[in-house]
Amino acid sequence: MSTSASGSAVSSPSTLSAASPGPKTADWPASWQVLSHGIRSGRYTDPDFARLEYQRLWSKVWQSAARIDEIPEPGDYTTYDICDQSVVIVRVDADTIKAYHNVCPHRGTALSAGGCGHFPGGKIICPFHGWRWDLAGRNEFVLERHEFRDGKLQDSDVALREVKLAVFAGFIFISLDPNPQPFDDYIAPVREMVENLAIGEMRHYWWKAIPIPANWKVAQEAFFEGYHVPATHPQLEPHSANFIYQPKADAKPDFSHWNVDYEVYPKGHGRFFGKKTPMKGDVKSVPGVDAVEAMAARLNLLAEGMDAQVLAEDVEVVRSLKGKPIPEGSNLGAEYVKALYARAAQQQRPMPKPTLENLGMWGGEVFIFPNLLILPQSGNAMIYRSRPDGFNPDRCIFEIFSTKTYPAAVKPPRAEVQKVTDVSDPEQVLLIPRQDLGNIPRMQKGLHSKGCKQIWLASHNEKIILNMHQELDRYLAD
Ligand code: FES
Ligand SMILES: [Fe+2]
């Protein structure tokens, strides 16, 4: 059992019964079962399981459909597609956002062709016969109105059909269920944690959508732990990578995931975080190597390898410490944090409070069920979202959002997606996500193998995966 100041932890999944299955899941095929120590492979590959997810998960669950910076101005819209459903999300005014089923009540034309755009003059006009609505979804014009319903057409017959939404931490969540569980209940286990990280103050830096030949769960589960880092990202942990790739009997491993703690929460959420914070310093001194340069080089691997979490300007902050004495009782990590906060104050840039709890989340992750991952750092965060591409269990859309806070004098750009066409192209996907995304189709291929009935999960390092599947079954068994 683990607890934290900001969320109520639940028992380790290894002590929970196998998926708390209930009568319905017990009747399911063996290939769909969640075990106490692993996951059966059909959950990732069976089209019938994907259908069930559509009916009972995606048609009901709260899900992140947009960031607010996709629609900064009144009349701006963005489109969110999930399986065969499409939702258009509109900024009505500075304080009001609405979501509608993306359909004209006349003959069904989608009101948005997809993506982001703007409804000029604050009017939504169907391109087929010109019916018109205001941004609040009220119909203003039906051509030859008297011809419909014997001239007794009601405004309610032709109003746009609203979809439930909630705005939280800069995300616009929607639910396709007309009577969803209260959003506050759903988000409660991670609300305070995410609010403390100032994710709601962060705005678009870049956003990429990547079609991947893998199940949406396979894609996101590649990011649920730090256990993969030495093998997948050897440049980040060369010593530990050597232990894996060039085993020597006398080598002493020093894996960074030993320093990672995992917590799982009700509603399927979870997080991982470092047991040491940057305030304690995580830079080992190496004789003959300048400590500032060593730290800058390490952070530069993240800046150049992801252009997220750590940015090039943060590496410059490290370099600015060169030659400066470190006060008694402090260390380089703590001085770096102080310098970051001093720069942010000077730029009037919002930052999360530098509490030990928040600093411990740098390099960690908050997972919001079913498919949203937030990886915070100082005044910026990388966000992942994974969702099915239609009904094919072997395809998903995986998105990466790099967000940051902006100086008070700078207006953030409107969020705009870049569609990645070749995941192996270093111009389109930087090294670290390219390494992760390289594994994902290989996992999907292996899950189809007759040699793979189930996957095994580590009880500590992979507990977020198990907790996610257990919550998924609560939806699917409903
Ligand atoms: S389908 Fe939209 S106005 Fe006819
Ligand atoms: Fe990774």
Coordinates of C-alpha atoms and ligand atoms in Angstrom, one line a residue:
M1 CA 0.0 0.0 0.0
S2 CA 1.3 3.4 -0.9
T3 CA -0.1 6.8 -0.2
S4 CA 0.5 10.3 -1.3
A5 CA -0.4 13.7 -0.2
S6 CA -2.3 14.4 -3.4
G7 CA -4.2 11.3 -4.1
S8 CA -5.8 8.3 -2.3
A9 CA -3.8 5.3 -3.2
V10 CA -5.3 1.8 -3.4
S11 CA -3.8 -1.5 -2.6
S12 CA -1.1 -2.9 -4.9
P13 CA -2.8 -4.7 -7.8
S14 CA -0.9 -7.9 -6.9
T15 CA -3.1 -8.1 -3.8
L16 CA -6.4 -7.4 -5.7
S17 CA -8.4 -10.3 -7.0
A18 CA -8.0 -11.0 -10.7
A19 CA -9.7 -7.9 -12.2
S20 CA -12.6 -8.0 -9.7
P21 CA -14.2 -9.7 -12.7
G22 CA -17.9 -10.1 -11.8
P23 CA -20.1 -12.6 -13.5
K24 CA -19.9 -11.1 -16.9
T25 CA -16.2 -11.1 -17.3
A26 CA -16.0 -14.7 -16.0
D27 CA -18.1 -15.7 -19.0
W28 CA -15.8 -14.0 -21.5
P29 CA -13.3 -16.0 -23.6
A30 CA -10.1 -16.9 -21.9
S31 CA -8.2 -14.6 -24.3
W32 CA -10.0 -11.6 -22.9
Q33 CA -9.1 -12.2 -19.2
V34 CA -7.1 -10.0 -16.9
L35 CA -5.0 -12.1 -14.6
S36 CA -3.5 -11.1 -11.3
H37 CA -0.1 -11.2 -12.9
G38 CA -0.7 -10.5 -16.5
I39 CA -3.0 -9.7 -19.4
R40 CA -4.4 -12.1 -22.0
S41 CA -3.4 -11.1 -25.5
G42 CA -6.9 -11.1 -27.1
R43 CA -7.6 -7.8 -25.3
Y44 CA -5.2 -6.2 -27.8
T45 CA -6.0 -8.1 -31.0
D46 CA -9.6 -9.3 -31.0
P47 CA -12.0 -7.2 -33.1
D48 CA -14.9 -8.3 -30.9
F49 CA -13.1 -6.9 -27.9
A50 CA -12.5 -3.6 -29.7
R51 CA -16.3 -3.5 -30.5
L52 CA -17.1 -4.0 -26.8
E53 CA -14.7 -1.2 -25.9
Y54 CA -16.5 1.1 -28.3
Q55 CA -19.9 0.2 -26.9
R56 CA -19.1 0.3 -23.2
L57 CA -16.0 2.4 -22.9
W58 CA -15.7 5.0 -25.6
S59 CA -19.4 5.6 -25.7
K60 CA -19.5 6.4 -22.0
V61 CA -16.2 7.4 -20.5
W62 CA -14.9 10.9 -20.0
Q63 CA -12.1 11.4 -22.5
S64 CA -9.8 14.3 -23.4
A65 CA -11.1 15.6 -26.7
A66 CA -9.1 18.8 -27.0
R67 CA -6.8 21.4 -25.4
I68 CA -8.4 24.8 -24.9
D69 CA -5.7 26.4 -27.0
E70 CA -7.2 24.6 -30.0
I71 CA -10.0 27.1 -29.8
P72 CA -8.7 30.4 -28.3
E73 CA -11.1 32.8 -30.0
P74 CA -15.0 32.9 -30.2
G75 CA -16.0 31.0 -33.4
D76 CA -13.0 28.7 -33.3
Y77 CA -13.8 25.0 -33.5
T78 CA -11.9 21.7 -33.3
T79 CA -13.0 18.2 -34.2
Y80 CA -12.6 15.1 -32.1
D81 CA -13.2 11.7 -33.7
I82 CA -13.4 8.4 -31.7
C83 CA -14.2 5.2 -33.6
D84 CA -17.1 6.2 -35.9
Q85 CA -18.3 9.2 -33.8
S86 CA -17.3 12.8 -34.4
V87 CA -17.7 15.8 -32.1
V88 CA -17.2 19.4 -33.0
I89 CA -16.1 21.6 -30.1
V90 CA -16.8 25.3 -30.4
R91 CA -15.7 28.4 -28.4
V92 CA -18.9 30.4 -28.0
D93 CA -17.3 33.3 -26.0
A94 CA -14.4 33.9 -23.6
D95 CA -16.1 31.8 -20.9
T96 CA -18.2 29.3 -22.8
I97 CA -17.3 26.2 -24.8
K98 CA -19.8 23.8 -26.2
A99 CA -19.5 20.4 -27.9
Y100 CA -22.0 19.1 -30.5
H101 CA -22.4 15.8 -32.3
N102 CA -20.8 16.7 -35.7
V103 CA -24.0 16.3 -37.7
C104 CA -26.5 18.5 -39.5
P105 CA -30.1 17.6 -38.3
H106 CA -31.3 18.0 -41.9
R107 CA -29.7 15.1 -43.8
G108 CA -26.7 14.3 -41.7
T109 CA -23.8 16.3 -43.2
A110 CA -20.9 16.7 -40.9
L111 CA -20.7 20.3 -39.9
S112 CA -17.0 20.2 -39.5
A113 CA -14.9 18.5 -42.2
G114 CA -12.4 17.6 -39.5
G115 CA -9.5 19.3 -37.7
C116 CA -9.5 22.9 -36.4
G117 CA -11.1 25.9 -38.0
H118 CA -13.2 29.0 -37.5
F119 CA -16.9 29.6 -38.1
P120 CA -16.9 33.1 -39.7
G121 CA -19.2 35.7 -38.2
G122 CA -20.1 33.3 -35.4
K123 CA -22.4 31.3 -37.6
I124 CA -22.3 27.6 -38.2
I125 CA -23.6 27.0 -41.8
C126 CA -24.2 23.5 -43.2
P127 CA -22.4 23.3 -46.6
F128 CA -25.2 21.2 -48.2
H129 CA -28.4 23.3 -48.0
G130 CA -27.3 26.2 -45.9
W131 CA -29.1 25.6 -42.7
R132 CA -27.6 27.9 -40.0
W133 CA -27.0 28.0 -36.3
D134 CA -25.4 30.4 -33.8
L135 CA -22.4 29.2 -31.8
A136 CA -24.7 28.2 -28.9
G137 CA -26.3 25.6 -31.2
R138 CA -29.6 27.5 -31.8
N139 CA -31.0 27.2 -35.3
E140 CA -31.3 30.5 -37.1
F141 CA -32.3 29.5 -40.6
V142 CA -34.0 26.6 -42.4
L143 CA -34.4 27.1 -46.1
E144 CA -38.2 26.6 -47.0
R145 CA -38.9 26.0 -43.3
H146 CA -42.7 25.7 -44.0
E147 CA -42.0 22.4 -46.0
F148 CA -40.8 20.6 -42.9
R149 CA -43.1 18.7 -40.5
D150 CA -46.2 20.3 -42.0
G151 CA -44.8 23.7 -41.2
K152 CA -44.7 22.8 -37.5
L153 CA -40.9 22.4 -37.2
Q154 CA -39.9 23.1 -33.6
D155 CA -36.6 24.9 -32.7
S156 CA -35.7 21.9 -30.7
D157 CA -36.1 19.6 -33.8
V158 CA -33.3 21.5 -35.5
A159 CA -31.0 22.6 -32.6
L160 CA -27.6 21.1 -32.6
R161 CA -27.3 18.1 -30.3
E162 CA -25.0 18.8 -27.4
V163 CA -22.4 16.5 -26.0
K164 CA -21.5 16.7 -22.3
L165 CA -18.2 18.4 -21.6
A166 CA -16.0 19.5 -18.7
V167 CA -12.9 21.7 -18.8
F168 CA -10.1 20.7 -16.5
A169 CA -6.4 21.7 -16.5
G170 CA -6.6 23.1 -20.0
F171 CA -8.2 19.9 -21.4
I172 CA -11.7 19.7 -22.8
F173 CA -13.2 16.3 -21.7
I174 CA -16.3 15.0 -23.4
S175 CA -18.5 12.1 -22.7
L176 CA -20.8 10.6 -25.4
D177 CA -23.1 9.3 -22.6
P178 CA -26.1 11.6 -22.1
N179 CA -25.9 10.8 -18.4
P180 CA -22.3 10.3 -17.6
Q181 CA -20.9 9.8 -14.1
P182 CA -20.2 13.2 -12.5
F183 CA -16.9 14.5 -13.9
D184 CA -15.8 15.5 -10.4
D185 CA -16.1 11.9 -9.2
Y186 CA -14.2 10.7 -12.2
I187 CA -11.3 13.1 -11.8
A188 CA -11.2 13.3 -8.0
P189 CA -8.3 10.9 -7.4
V190 CA -5.9 13.0 -9.5
R191 CA -7.5 16.5 -9.5
E192 CA -5.3 18.1 -6.9
M193 CA -2.1 16.5 -8.3
V194 CA -2.7 17.8 -11.8
E195 CA -3.9 21.2 -10.6
N196 CA -0.7 21.6 -8.5
L197 CA 1.4 21.0 -11.6
A198 CA -0.1 24.1 -13.4
I199 CA -0.9 22.0 -16.5
G200 CA -3.9 24.3 -17.0
E201 CA -1.5 27.2 -17.5
M202 CA 0.4 25.5 -20.2
R203 CA -0.2 26.2 -23.9
H204 CA 0.7 24.8 -27.2
Y205 CA 4.3 24.4 -28.3
W206 CA 3.9 21.6 -30.8
W207 CA 1.5 18.7 -31.4
K208 CA 1.9 15.7 -33.6
A209 CA -0.5 12.9 -34.5
I210 CA 1.0 9.6 -35.5
P211 CA -0.9 6.7 -37.0
I212 CA 0.5 3.5 -35.5
P213 CA -0.2 -0.1 -36.5
A214 CA -0.9 -1.2 -32.9
N215 CA -3.7 -1.4 -30.5
W216 CA -4.3 1.9 -28.6
K217 CA -3.5 0.2 -25.3
V218 CA -0.2 -1.3 -26.5
A219 CA 0.8 2.2 -27.6
Q220 CA 0.1 3.9 -24.3
E221 CA 1.4 1.1 -22.2
A222 CA 4.9 1.7 -23.7
F223 CA 4.9 4.9 -21.6
F224 CA 3.5 3.6 -18.3
E225 CA 6.9 2.7 -16.7
G226 CA 10.6 3.6 -16.5
Y227 CA 11.5 0.0 -16.6
H228 CA 12.1 0.1 -20.4
V229 CA 14.5 3.0 -20.4
P230 CA 17.9 1.3 -20.3
A231 CA 17.0 -1.2 -23.1
T232 CA 15.0 1.2 -25.3
H233 CA 16.9 4.5 -24.7
P234 CA 20.5 3.3 -24.1
Q235 CA 21.8 6.9 -24.5
L236 CA 19.9 8.0 -21.4
E237 CA 21.5 5.3 -19.2
P238 CA 24.7 4.0 -20.9
H239 CA 26.0 2.2 -17.8
S240 CA 22.7 0.3 -17.3
A241 CA 22.4 -0.3 -21.0
N242 CA 25.8 -1.9 -21.0
F243 CA 24.7 -4.2 -18.2
I244 CA 21.9 -5.4 -20.5
Y245 CA 23.6 -5.4 -23.9
Q246 CA 27.2 -6.4 -22.8
P247 CA 26.7 -8.4 -19.7
K248 CA 29.8 -8.8 -17.6
A249 CA 29.9 -10.9 -14.4
D250 CA 31.4 -8.1 -12.3
A251 CA 29.3 -5.2 -13.6
K252 CA 27.2 -3.5 -10.9
P253 CA 24.0 -2.1 -12.4
D254 CA 22.5 1.2 -11.3
F255 CA 19.1 1.4 -13.0
S256 CA 17.3 4.7 -12.8
H257 CA 13.9 2.9 -12.5
W258 CA 15.1 1.8 -9.0
N259 CA 14.5 5.4 -8.1
V260 CA 10.9 5.4 -9.5
D261 CA 7.8 4.9 -7.4
Y262 CA 4.4 3.9 -8.8
E263 CA 1.0 4.6 -7.4
V264 CA -2.4 3.5 -8.7
Y265 CA -5.7 5.1 -7.8
P266 CA -9.4 4.5 -8.1
K267 CA -11.1 5.1 -11.5
G268 CA -8.1 3.6 -13.3
H269 CA -5.7 6.5 -12.8
G270 CA -2.1 6.3 -11.7
R271 CA 1.2 8.0 -11.6
F272 CA 5.0 7.4 -11.4
F273 CA 7.6 9.8 -10.0
G274 CA 11.2 10.0 -8.8
K275 CA 11.9 9.2 -5.2
K276 CA 14.7 11.8 -5.3
T277 CA 13.8 15.4 -6.4
P278 CA 16.1 17.6 -8.4
M279 CA 16.6 19.6 -5.2
K280 CA 18.6 16.7 -3.9
G281 CA 20.7 16.7 -7.0
D282 CA 20.8 13.7 -9.3
V283 CA 24.2 14.4 -10.9
K284 CA 27.0 12.2 -9.9
S285 CA 30.3 13.9 -9.8
V286 CA 32.9 12.4 -12.2
P287 CA 36.5 13.3 -11.6
G288 CA 37.8 15.6 -14.3
V289 CA 34.3 16.4 -15.7
D290 CA 32.8 19.8 -15.1
A291 CA 29.6 19.2 -13.1
V292 CA 27.7 21.9 -14.9
E293 CA 28.7 20.7 -18.3
A294 CA 27.8 17.1 -17.3
M295 CA 24.3 18.2 -16.2
A296 CA 23.8 20.3 -19.3
A297 CA 24.8 17.4 -21.5
R298 CA 22.4 15.1 -19.7
L299 CA 19.5 17.5 -20.0
N300 CA 20.4 18.2 -23.6
L301 CA 19.7 14.5 -24.4
L302 CA 16.1 15.2 -23.5
A303 CA 16.0 18.7 -25.2
E304 CA 17.4 17.4 -28.4
G305 CA 15.8 13.9 -28.2
M306 CA 12.2 15.1 -27.4
D307 CA 12.0 19.0 -27.6
A308 CA 9.6 18.5 -24.6
Q309 CA 9.8 18.4 -20.8
V310 CA 13.4 19.9 -21.0
L311 CA 13.7 22.6 -23.7
A312 CA 16.9 24.1 -25.1
E313 CA 16.3 27.3 -23.1
D314 CA 16.4 25.2 -19.9
V315 CA 19.8 23.8 -20.8
E316 CA 21.0 27.4 -21.2
V317 CA 19.8 28.0 -17.6
V318 CA 22.1 25.1 -16.5
R319 CA 25.0 26.6 -18.4
S320 CA 24.4 30.0 -16.8
L321 CA 25.5 28.4 -13.5
K322 CA 29.0 27.8 -14.8
G323 CA 31.6 29.3 -12.6
K324 CA 29.1 30.4 -9.9
P325 CA 29.8 29.1 -6.4
I326 CA 27.3 26.8 -4.9
P327 CA 26.2 28.1 -1.5
E328 CA 26.9 26.0 1.6
G329 CA 24.2 23.4 2.1
S330 CA 23.0 23.6 -1.5
N331 CA 23.9 21.6 -4.6
L332 CA 23.8 21.9 -8.4
G333 CA 20.3 20.5 -8.7
A334 CA 18.9 22.9 -6.2
E335 CA 20.7 25.8 -7.8
Y336 CA 19.3 24.8 -11.2
V337 CA 15.7 24.8 -9.8
K338 CA 16.3 28.3 -8.2
A339 CA 17.6 29.6 -11.6
L340 CA 14.6 28.2 -13.5
Y341 CA 12.2 29.9 -11.0
A342 CA 14.2 33.2 -11.1
R343 CA 14.0 33.2 -14.9
A344 CA 10.3 32.5 -14.8
A345 CA 9.6 35.3 -12.3
Q346 CA 11.5 37.7 -14.5
Q347 CA 9.5 36.7 -17.5
Q348 CA 6.3 36.7 -15.5
R349 CA 5.7 33.1 -16.6
P350 CA 3.4 30.9 -14.5
M351 CA 5.1 27.9 -12.8
P352 CA 3.9 25.2 -10.5
K353 CA 4.8 25.8 -6.9
P354 CA 8.3 24.4 -6.2
T355 CA 7.1 22.0 -3.5
L356 CA 8.9 18.7 -3.0
E357 CA 5.8 16.9 -4.2
N358 CA 5.7 18.9 -7.5
L359 CA 9.5 18.7 -8.0
G360 CA 9.3 14.9 -7.5
M361 CA 7.0 14.7 -10.5
W362 CA 9.6 16.1 -12.9
G363 CA 10.4 13.2 -15.2
G364 CA 7.4 11.3 -13.8
E365 CA 3.9 10.9 -15.2
V366 CA 0.2 11.2 -14.3
F367 CA -2.1 8.8 -16.1
I368 CA -5.7 9.8 -16.5
F369 CA -7.9 6.8 -17.5
P370 CA -8.5 5.7 -20.1
N371 CA -5.9 7.3 -22.4
L372 CA -4.2 10.5 -21.3
L373 CA -0.7 10.7 -20.0
I374 CA 0.9 13.9 -18.6
L375 CA 4.6 14.1 -18.2
P376 CA 5.4 17.3 -16.3
Q377 CA 8.6 19.2 -15.9
S378 CA 9.4 22.8 -14.9
G379 CA 6.7 25.0 -16.5
N380 CA 6.2 22.6 -19.3
A381 CA 4.8 19.2 -19.9
M382 CA 4.6 16.5 -22.6
I383 CA 1.2 15.0 -23.0
Y384 CA 0.3 11.7 -24.8
R385 CA -3.1 10.6 -26.0
S386 CA -3.8 7.2 -27.6
R387 CA -7.1 6.2 -29.1
P388 CA -8.5 3.6 -31.6
D389 CA -8.4 4.4 -35.3
G390 CA -11.9 3.3 -36.3
F391 CA -12.7 -0.2 -35.1
N392 CA -9.5 -2.0 -36.1
P393 CA -7.8 -3.3 -33.0
D394 CA -4.5 -3.2 -34.8
R395 CA -4.5 0.5 -35.4
C396 CA -4.5 3.6 -33.3
I397 CA -3.8 7.4 -33.4
F398 CA -1.0 8.3 -31.0
E399 CA -0.6 12.0 -30.3
I400 CA 2.2 13.9 -28.6
F401 CA 1.6 17.4 -27.3
S402 CA 4.5 19.5 -26.1
T403 CA 3.2 22.3 -23.9
K404 CA 4.7 25.1 -21.9
T405 CA 3.9 28.2 -20.0
Y406 CA 4.5 31.5 -21.9
P407 CA 5.9 34.8 -20.6
A408 CA 3.1 37.3 -19.8
A409 CA 4.0 39.4 -22.8
V410 CA 3.8 36.6 -25.3
K411 CA 0.5 35.4 -26.9
P412 CA 0.7 31.6 -27.3
P413 CA 0.0 30.3 -30.8
R414 CA -3.2 28.4 -31.6
A415 CA -2.6 24.7 -31.3
E416 CA -2.2 23.1 -34.6
V417 CA -1.6 19.4 -35.3
Q418 CA 1.1 18.1 -37.6
K419 CA 0.3 14.7 -39.1
V420 CA 3.3 12.4 -39.1
T421 CA 3.6 10.4 -42.2
D422 CA 6.8 8.4 -41.5
V423 CA 7.5 7.5 -37.9
S424 CA 11.1 6.5 -38.8
D425 CA 11.9 9.9 -40.2
P426 CA 14.1 11.8 -37.8
E427 CA 12.8 15.1 -39.2
Q428 CA 9.3 14.2 -38.1
V429 CA 9.9 12.3 -34.9
L430 CA 12.8 13.0 -32.6
L431 CA 15.1 10.2 -31.2
I432 CA 13.4 9.4 -27.9
P433 CA 9.8 9.0 -29.1
R434 CA 11.2 7.3 -32.3
Q435 CA 12.8 4.7 -30.1
D436 CA 9.6 4.1 -28.1
L437 CA 7.4 4.0 -31.2
G438 CA 9.8 1.6 -32.9
N439 CA 8.9 -1.0 -30.3
I440 CA 5.1 -0.6 -30.5
P441 CA 4.3 -2.3 -33.8
R442 CA 6.6 -5.1 -32.8
M443 CA 4.6 -5.7 -29.7
Q444 CA 1.4 -5.8 -31.7
K445 CA 2.9 -8.3 -34.1
G446 CA 4.0 -10.5 -31.2
L447 CA 0.6 -10.3 -29.5
H448 CA -0.9 -12.1 -32.5
S449 CA 1.6 -14.9 -32.2
K450 CA 0.2 -18.4 -31.4
G451 CA 3.2 -18.4 -29.0
C452 CA 1.6 -15.5 -27.0
K453 CA -1.4 -16.4 -24.8
Q454 CA -0.7 -13.7 -22.3
I455 CA 1.9 -11.1 -21.3
W456 CA 3.5 -10.9 -17.9
L457 CA 3.5 -7.8 -15.8
A458 CA 6.0 -6.7 -13.1
S459 CA 4.1 -6.2 -9.9
H460 CA 5.8 -2.9 -9.1
N461 CA 7.1 -1.4 -12.3
E462 CA 4.1 -2.3 -14.4
K463 CA 1.3 -1.8 -11.9
I464 CA -0.3 1.1 -13.8
I465 CA -1.0 -1.3 -16.7
L466 CA -2.8 -3.8 -14.5
N467 CA -4.8 -1.1 -12.7
M468 CA -5.9 0.4 -16.1
H469 CA -7.2 -3.0 -17.4
Q470 CA -9.0 -3.7 -14.1
E471 CA -10.9 -0.4 -14.5
L472 CA -11.5 -1.1 -18.2
D473 CA -13.2 -4.3 -17.2
R474 CA -15.5 -2.4 -14.8
Y475 CA -16.7 -0.4 -17.8
L476 CA -16.9 -3.4 -20.1
A477 CA -18.8 -5.6 -17.6
D478 CA -21.4 -2.9 -17.0
Ligands
FES1 S1 -27.8 18.4 -44.8 FE1 -27.3 20.2 -43.7 S2 -28.7 21.7 -44.6 FE2 -29.1 19.9 -45.6
FE2 FE 10.5 5.6 -23.5

